[in-house]
Coordinates of C-alpha atoms in Angstrom, one line a residue:
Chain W
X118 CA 142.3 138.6 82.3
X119 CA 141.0 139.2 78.7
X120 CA 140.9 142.4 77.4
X121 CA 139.1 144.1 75.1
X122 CA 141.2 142.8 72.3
X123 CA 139.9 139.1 72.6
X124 CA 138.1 137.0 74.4
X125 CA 140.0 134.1 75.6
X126 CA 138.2 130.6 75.8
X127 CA 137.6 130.0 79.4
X128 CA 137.7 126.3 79.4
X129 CA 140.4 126.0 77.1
X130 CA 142.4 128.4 79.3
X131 CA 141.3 126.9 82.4
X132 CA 142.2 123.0 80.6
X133 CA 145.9 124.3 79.9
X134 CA 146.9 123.9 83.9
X135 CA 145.9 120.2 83.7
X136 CA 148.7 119.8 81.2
X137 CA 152.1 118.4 81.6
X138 CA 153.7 121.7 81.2
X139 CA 150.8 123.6 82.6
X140 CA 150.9 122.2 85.4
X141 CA 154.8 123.0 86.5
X142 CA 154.3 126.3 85.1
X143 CA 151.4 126.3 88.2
X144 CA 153.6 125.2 90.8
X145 CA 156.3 127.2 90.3
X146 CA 154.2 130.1 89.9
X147 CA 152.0 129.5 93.0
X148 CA 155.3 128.5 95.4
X149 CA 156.7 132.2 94.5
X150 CA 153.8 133.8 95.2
X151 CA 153.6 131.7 98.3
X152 CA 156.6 132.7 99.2
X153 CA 156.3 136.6 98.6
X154 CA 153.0 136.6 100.4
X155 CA 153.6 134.3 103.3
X156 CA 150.5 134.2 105.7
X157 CA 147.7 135.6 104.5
X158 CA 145.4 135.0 107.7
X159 CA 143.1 137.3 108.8
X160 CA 143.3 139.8 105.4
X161 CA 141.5 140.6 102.9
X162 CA 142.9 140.1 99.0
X163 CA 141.6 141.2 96.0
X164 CA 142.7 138.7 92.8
X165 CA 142.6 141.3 89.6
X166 CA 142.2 139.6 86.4
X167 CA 141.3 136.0 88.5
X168 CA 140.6 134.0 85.0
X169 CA 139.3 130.9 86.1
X170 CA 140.4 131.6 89.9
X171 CA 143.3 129.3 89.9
X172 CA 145.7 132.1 91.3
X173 CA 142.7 132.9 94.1
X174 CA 142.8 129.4 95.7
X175 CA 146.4 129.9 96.0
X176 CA 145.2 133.3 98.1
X177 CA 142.6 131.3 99.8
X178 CA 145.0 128.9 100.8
X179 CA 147.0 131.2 102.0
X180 CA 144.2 132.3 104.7
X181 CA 143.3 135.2 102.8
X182 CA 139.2 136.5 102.2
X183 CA 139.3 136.6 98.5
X184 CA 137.7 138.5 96.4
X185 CA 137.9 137.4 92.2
X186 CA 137.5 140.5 89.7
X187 CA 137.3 139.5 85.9
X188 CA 136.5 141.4 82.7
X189 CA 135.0 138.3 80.9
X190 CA 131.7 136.6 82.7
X191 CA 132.4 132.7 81.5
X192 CA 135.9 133.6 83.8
X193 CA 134.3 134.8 86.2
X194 CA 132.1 132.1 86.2
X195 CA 134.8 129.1 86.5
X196 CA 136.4 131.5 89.3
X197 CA 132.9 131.5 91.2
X198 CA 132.4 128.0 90.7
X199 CA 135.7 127.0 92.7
X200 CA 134.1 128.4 95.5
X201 CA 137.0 130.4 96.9
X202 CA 135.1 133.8 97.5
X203 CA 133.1 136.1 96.0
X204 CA 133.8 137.0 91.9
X205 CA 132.3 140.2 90.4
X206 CA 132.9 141.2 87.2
X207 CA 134.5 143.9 86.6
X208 CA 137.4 146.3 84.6
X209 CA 140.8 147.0 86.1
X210 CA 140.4 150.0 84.4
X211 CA 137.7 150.9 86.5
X212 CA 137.6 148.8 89.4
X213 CA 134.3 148.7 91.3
X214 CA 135.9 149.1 94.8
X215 CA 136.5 152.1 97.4
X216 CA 140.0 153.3 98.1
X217 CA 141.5 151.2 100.5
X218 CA 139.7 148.5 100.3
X219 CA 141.9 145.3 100.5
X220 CA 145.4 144.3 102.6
X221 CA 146.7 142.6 99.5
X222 CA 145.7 143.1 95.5
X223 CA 147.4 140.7 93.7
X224 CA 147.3 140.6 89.6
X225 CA 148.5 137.5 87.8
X226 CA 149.3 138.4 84.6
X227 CA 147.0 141.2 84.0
X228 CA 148.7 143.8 82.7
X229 CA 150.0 142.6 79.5
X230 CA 146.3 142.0 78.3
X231 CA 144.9 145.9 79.4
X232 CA 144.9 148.9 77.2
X233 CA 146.6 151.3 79.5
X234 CA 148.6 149.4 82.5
X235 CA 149.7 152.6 84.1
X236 CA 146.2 153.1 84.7
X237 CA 145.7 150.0 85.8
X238 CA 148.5 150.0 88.2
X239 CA 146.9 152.9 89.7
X240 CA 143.7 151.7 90.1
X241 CA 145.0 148.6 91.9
X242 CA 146.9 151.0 93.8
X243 CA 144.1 152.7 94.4
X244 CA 142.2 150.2 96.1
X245 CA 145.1 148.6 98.2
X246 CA 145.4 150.2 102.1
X247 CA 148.0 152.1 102.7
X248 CA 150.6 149.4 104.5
X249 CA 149.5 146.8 102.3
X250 CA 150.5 145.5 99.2
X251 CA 150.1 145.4 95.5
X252 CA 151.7 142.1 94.1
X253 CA 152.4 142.1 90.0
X254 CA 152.9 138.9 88.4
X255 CA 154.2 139.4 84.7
X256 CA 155.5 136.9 82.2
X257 CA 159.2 137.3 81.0
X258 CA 160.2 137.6 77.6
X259 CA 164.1 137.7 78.6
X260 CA 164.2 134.1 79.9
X261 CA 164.8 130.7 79.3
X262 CA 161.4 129.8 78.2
X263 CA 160.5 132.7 76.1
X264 CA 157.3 133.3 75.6
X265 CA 156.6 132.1 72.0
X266 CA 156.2 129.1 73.7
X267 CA 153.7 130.2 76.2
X268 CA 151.2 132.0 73.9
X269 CA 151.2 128.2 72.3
X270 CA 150.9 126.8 75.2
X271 CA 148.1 128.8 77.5
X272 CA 145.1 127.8 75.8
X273 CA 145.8 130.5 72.7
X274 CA 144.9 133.0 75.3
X275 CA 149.0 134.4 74.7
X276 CA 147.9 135.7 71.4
X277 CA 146.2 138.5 72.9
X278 CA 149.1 139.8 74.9
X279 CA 151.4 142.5 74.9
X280 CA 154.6 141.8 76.8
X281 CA 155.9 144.1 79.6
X282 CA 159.4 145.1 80.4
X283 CA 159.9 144.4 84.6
X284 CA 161.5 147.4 84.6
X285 CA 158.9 149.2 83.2
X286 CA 156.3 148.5 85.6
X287 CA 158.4 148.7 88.6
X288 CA 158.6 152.4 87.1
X289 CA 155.1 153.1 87.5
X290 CA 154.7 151.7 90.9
X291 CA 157.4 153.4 92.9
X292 CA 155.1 156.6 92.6
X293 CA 152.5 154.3 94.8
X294 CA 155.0 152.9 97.4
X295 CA 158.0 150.4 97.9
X296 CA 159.3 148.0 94.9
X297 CA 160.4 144.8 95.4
X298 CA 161.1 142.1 92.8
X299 CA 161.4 138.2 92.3
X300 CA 161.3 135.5 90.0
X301 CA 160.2 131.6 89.0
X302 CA 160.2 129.6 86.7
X303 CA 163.5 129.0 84.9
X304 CA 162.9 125.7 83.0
X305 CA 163.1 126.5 79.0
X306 CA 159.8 124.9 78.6
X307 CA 158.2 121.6 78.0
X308 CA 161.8 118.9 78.6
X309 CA 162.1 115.2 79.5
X310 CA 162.6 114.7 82.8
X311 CA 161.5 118.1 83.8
X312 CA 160.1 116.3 86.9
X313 CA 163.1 115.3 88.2
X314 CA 165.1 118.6 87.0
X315 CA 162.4 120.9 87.1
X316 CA 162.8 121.4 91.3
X317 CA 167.0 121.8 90.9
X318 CA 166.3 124.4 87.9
X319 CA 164.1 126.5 90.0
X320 CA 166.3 126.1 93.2
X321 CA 169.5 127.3 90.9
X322 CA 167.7 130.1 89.3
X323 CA 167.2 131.8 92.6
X324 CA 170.5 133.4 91.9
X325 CA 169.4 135.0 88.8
X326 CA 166.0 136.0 89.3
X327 CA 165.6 138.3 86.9
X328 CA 166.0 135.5 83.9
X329 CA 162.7 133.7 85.2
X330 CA 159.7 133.5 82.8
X331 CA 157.3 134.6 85.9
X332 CA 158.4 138.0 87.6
X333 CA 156.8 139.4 90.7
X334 CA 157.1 142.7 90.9
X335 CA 156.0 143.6 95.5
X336 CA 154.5 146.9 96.2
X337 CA 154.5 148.1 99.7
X338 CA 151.9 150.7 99.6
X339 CA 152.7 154.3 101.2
Chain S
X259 CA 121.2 135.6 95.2
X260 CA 121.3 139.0 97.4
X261 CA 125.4 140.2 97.3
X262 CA 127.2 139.4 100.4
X263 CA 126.6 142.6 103.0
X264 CA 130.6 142.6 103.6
X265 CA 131.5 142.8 99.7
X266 CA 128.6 145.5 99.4
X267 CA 130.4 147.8 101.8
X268 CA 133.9 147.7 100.1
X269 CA 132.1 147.9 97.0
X270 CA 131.6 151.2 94.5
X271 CA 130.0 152.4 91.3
X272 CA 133.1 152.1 88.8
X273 CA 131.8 155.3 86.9
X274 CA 131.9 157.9 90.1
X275 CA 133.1 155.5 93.0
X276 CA 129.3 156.0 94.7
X277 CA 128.0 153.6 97.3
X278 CA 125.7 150.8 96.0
X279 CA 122.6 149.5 97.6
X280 CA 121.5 145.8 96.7
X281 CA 117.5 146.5 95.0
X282 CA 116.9 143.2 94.4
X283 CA 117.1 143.6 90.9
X284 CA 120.4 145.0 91.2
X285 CA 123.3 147.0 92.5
X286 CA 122.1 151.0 92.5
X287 CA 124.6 153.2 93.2
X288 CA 123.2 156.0 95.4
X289 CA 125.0 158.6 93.7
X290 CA 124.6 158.6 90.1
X291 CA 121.9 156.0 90.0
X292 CA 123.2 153.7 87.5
X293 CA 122.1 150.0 88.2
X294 CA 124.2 147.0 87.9
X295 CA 122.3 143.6 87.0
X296 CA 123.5 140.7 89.2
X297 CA 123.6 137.5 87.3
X298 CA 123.7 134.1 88.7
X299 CA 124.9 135.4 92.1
X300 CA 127.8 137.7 90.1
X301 CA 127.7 141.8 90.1
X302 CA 128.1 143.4 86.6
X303 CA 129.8 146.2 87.4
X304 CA 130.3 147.2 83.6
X305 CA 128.8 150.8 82.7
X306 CA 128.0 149.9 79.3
X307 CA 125.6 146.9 81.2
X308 CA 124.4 149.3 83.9
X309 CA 120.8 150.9 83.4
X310 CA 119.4 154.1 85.0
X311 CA 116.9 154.2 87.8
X312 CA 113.7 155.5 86.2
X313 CA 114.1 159.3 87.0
X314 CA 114.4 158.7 90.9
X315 CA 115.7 160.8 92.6
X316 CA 119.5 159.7 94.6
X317 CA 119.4 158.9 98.3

């Protein structure tokens, strides 16, 4: 999700997961968070920061209810446009939801583009039920890839961010329930014959999950 | 576009977590009175693009 720092070019952004690189990036991505979240039937999930909603058909598919929150309207309006679920937009900051609210909040690399991401965390918190879960997606500056890389690569949309230790943020959600974390994502970046590798490097960097470029950080709500 | 009945009722006023009621011409939250436009089907729910009911009274 933007933040008030920049605006990020919704198209461009959106155009980035249609590239070569992009588009592993995706797959890994999405298959870890497919993993984490398993069957979504029959619950209701809240996609904080849903850009151009890529993350929220991944929710959707999953056999969640979506609903897409993002700061920036043009976002929003790609998000709505997929037809996943309802978008509104809104601030993380402040998000336009009771307490309670949804069985699973997921944030896809949100935080690093918010001015205060302990109060962020909190307000996702916030509006997760308590037994559900709060799922943080953050990208990984100690890995393989790096991230110089990535701020290239998404779009330009990178330049806006400020990277997160894991750590960190698993700090400031154990006052809101259980932490869990997982990685993806362990290609270096952009290689010839990361098709054929690409599925053996992600397979092998299971055993180091902390080096992946995409961490997911599982909150089990209290 | 009226806003979906079960998005409405998870839904609150950002500024003091209020209920809203769908006016047509937008989201009013029944607490503090701000009103949040809709546009193209989307809710606003930015303060600084909310406006204030003209001196009604909250329900």
């Amino acid at each position: 999700m933007p933040g008030a720092g920049g605006t990020i070019d919704a198209s461009a952004y959106d155009e980035w997961f249609e590239t070569p690189w992009g588009r592993y990036a995706f797959a890994a991505e999405a298959a870890l968070l497919r993993r984490v979240l398993g069957d979504l039937g029959g619950s209701r999930a809240l996609d904080a920061g849903c850009g151009p909603g890529r993350f929220t058909e991944v929710l959707r598919a999953a056999g969640a209810a979506t609903v897409g929150l993002d700061l920036d309207p043009s976002m929003a309006a790609r998000a709505a446009a997929r037809g996943t679920g309802p978008v509104v937009v809104g601030d993380a900051a402040r998000l336009p939801f009771r307490a309670g609210s949804f069985d699973v909040v997921v944030a896809v690399t949100l935080l690093e583009f918010v001015a205060d991401p302990p109060r962020v965390v909190g307000e996702l918190a916030r509006v997760t039920r308590a037994g559900g879960r709060l799922v943080l997606a953050l990208l990984n500056s100690r890995s393989p890839w790096g991230l110089a890389s990535r701020s290239r690569r998404r779009g330009g949309a990178w330049a806006a961010a400020r990277l997160l230790r894991p750590e960190e943020v698993a700090g400031w959600c154990r006052g809101h329930g259980e932490v869990r974390r997982q990685g993806a994502l362990f290609a270096p970046g952009p290689l010839p014959g990361l098709r054929r590798l690409g599925p053996l490097l992600e397979k092998w960097g299971r055993v180091a999950p902390g080096r992946g470029a995409f961490q997911v950080i599982v909150v089990e709500r209290r | 576009m009226p806003v979906p009945e079960d998005l409405l009722a998870i839904m609150a006023c950002p500024v003091c977590h209020g209920a809203l009621e769908d006016r047509g011409e937008g989201l009013a939250c029944t607490a503090c009175g701000l009103i949040y436009p809709v546009r193209d089907g989307i809710p606003i729910m930015l303060p600084e693009e909310a406006s204030r009911t003209g001196g009604e009274p909250p329900a």
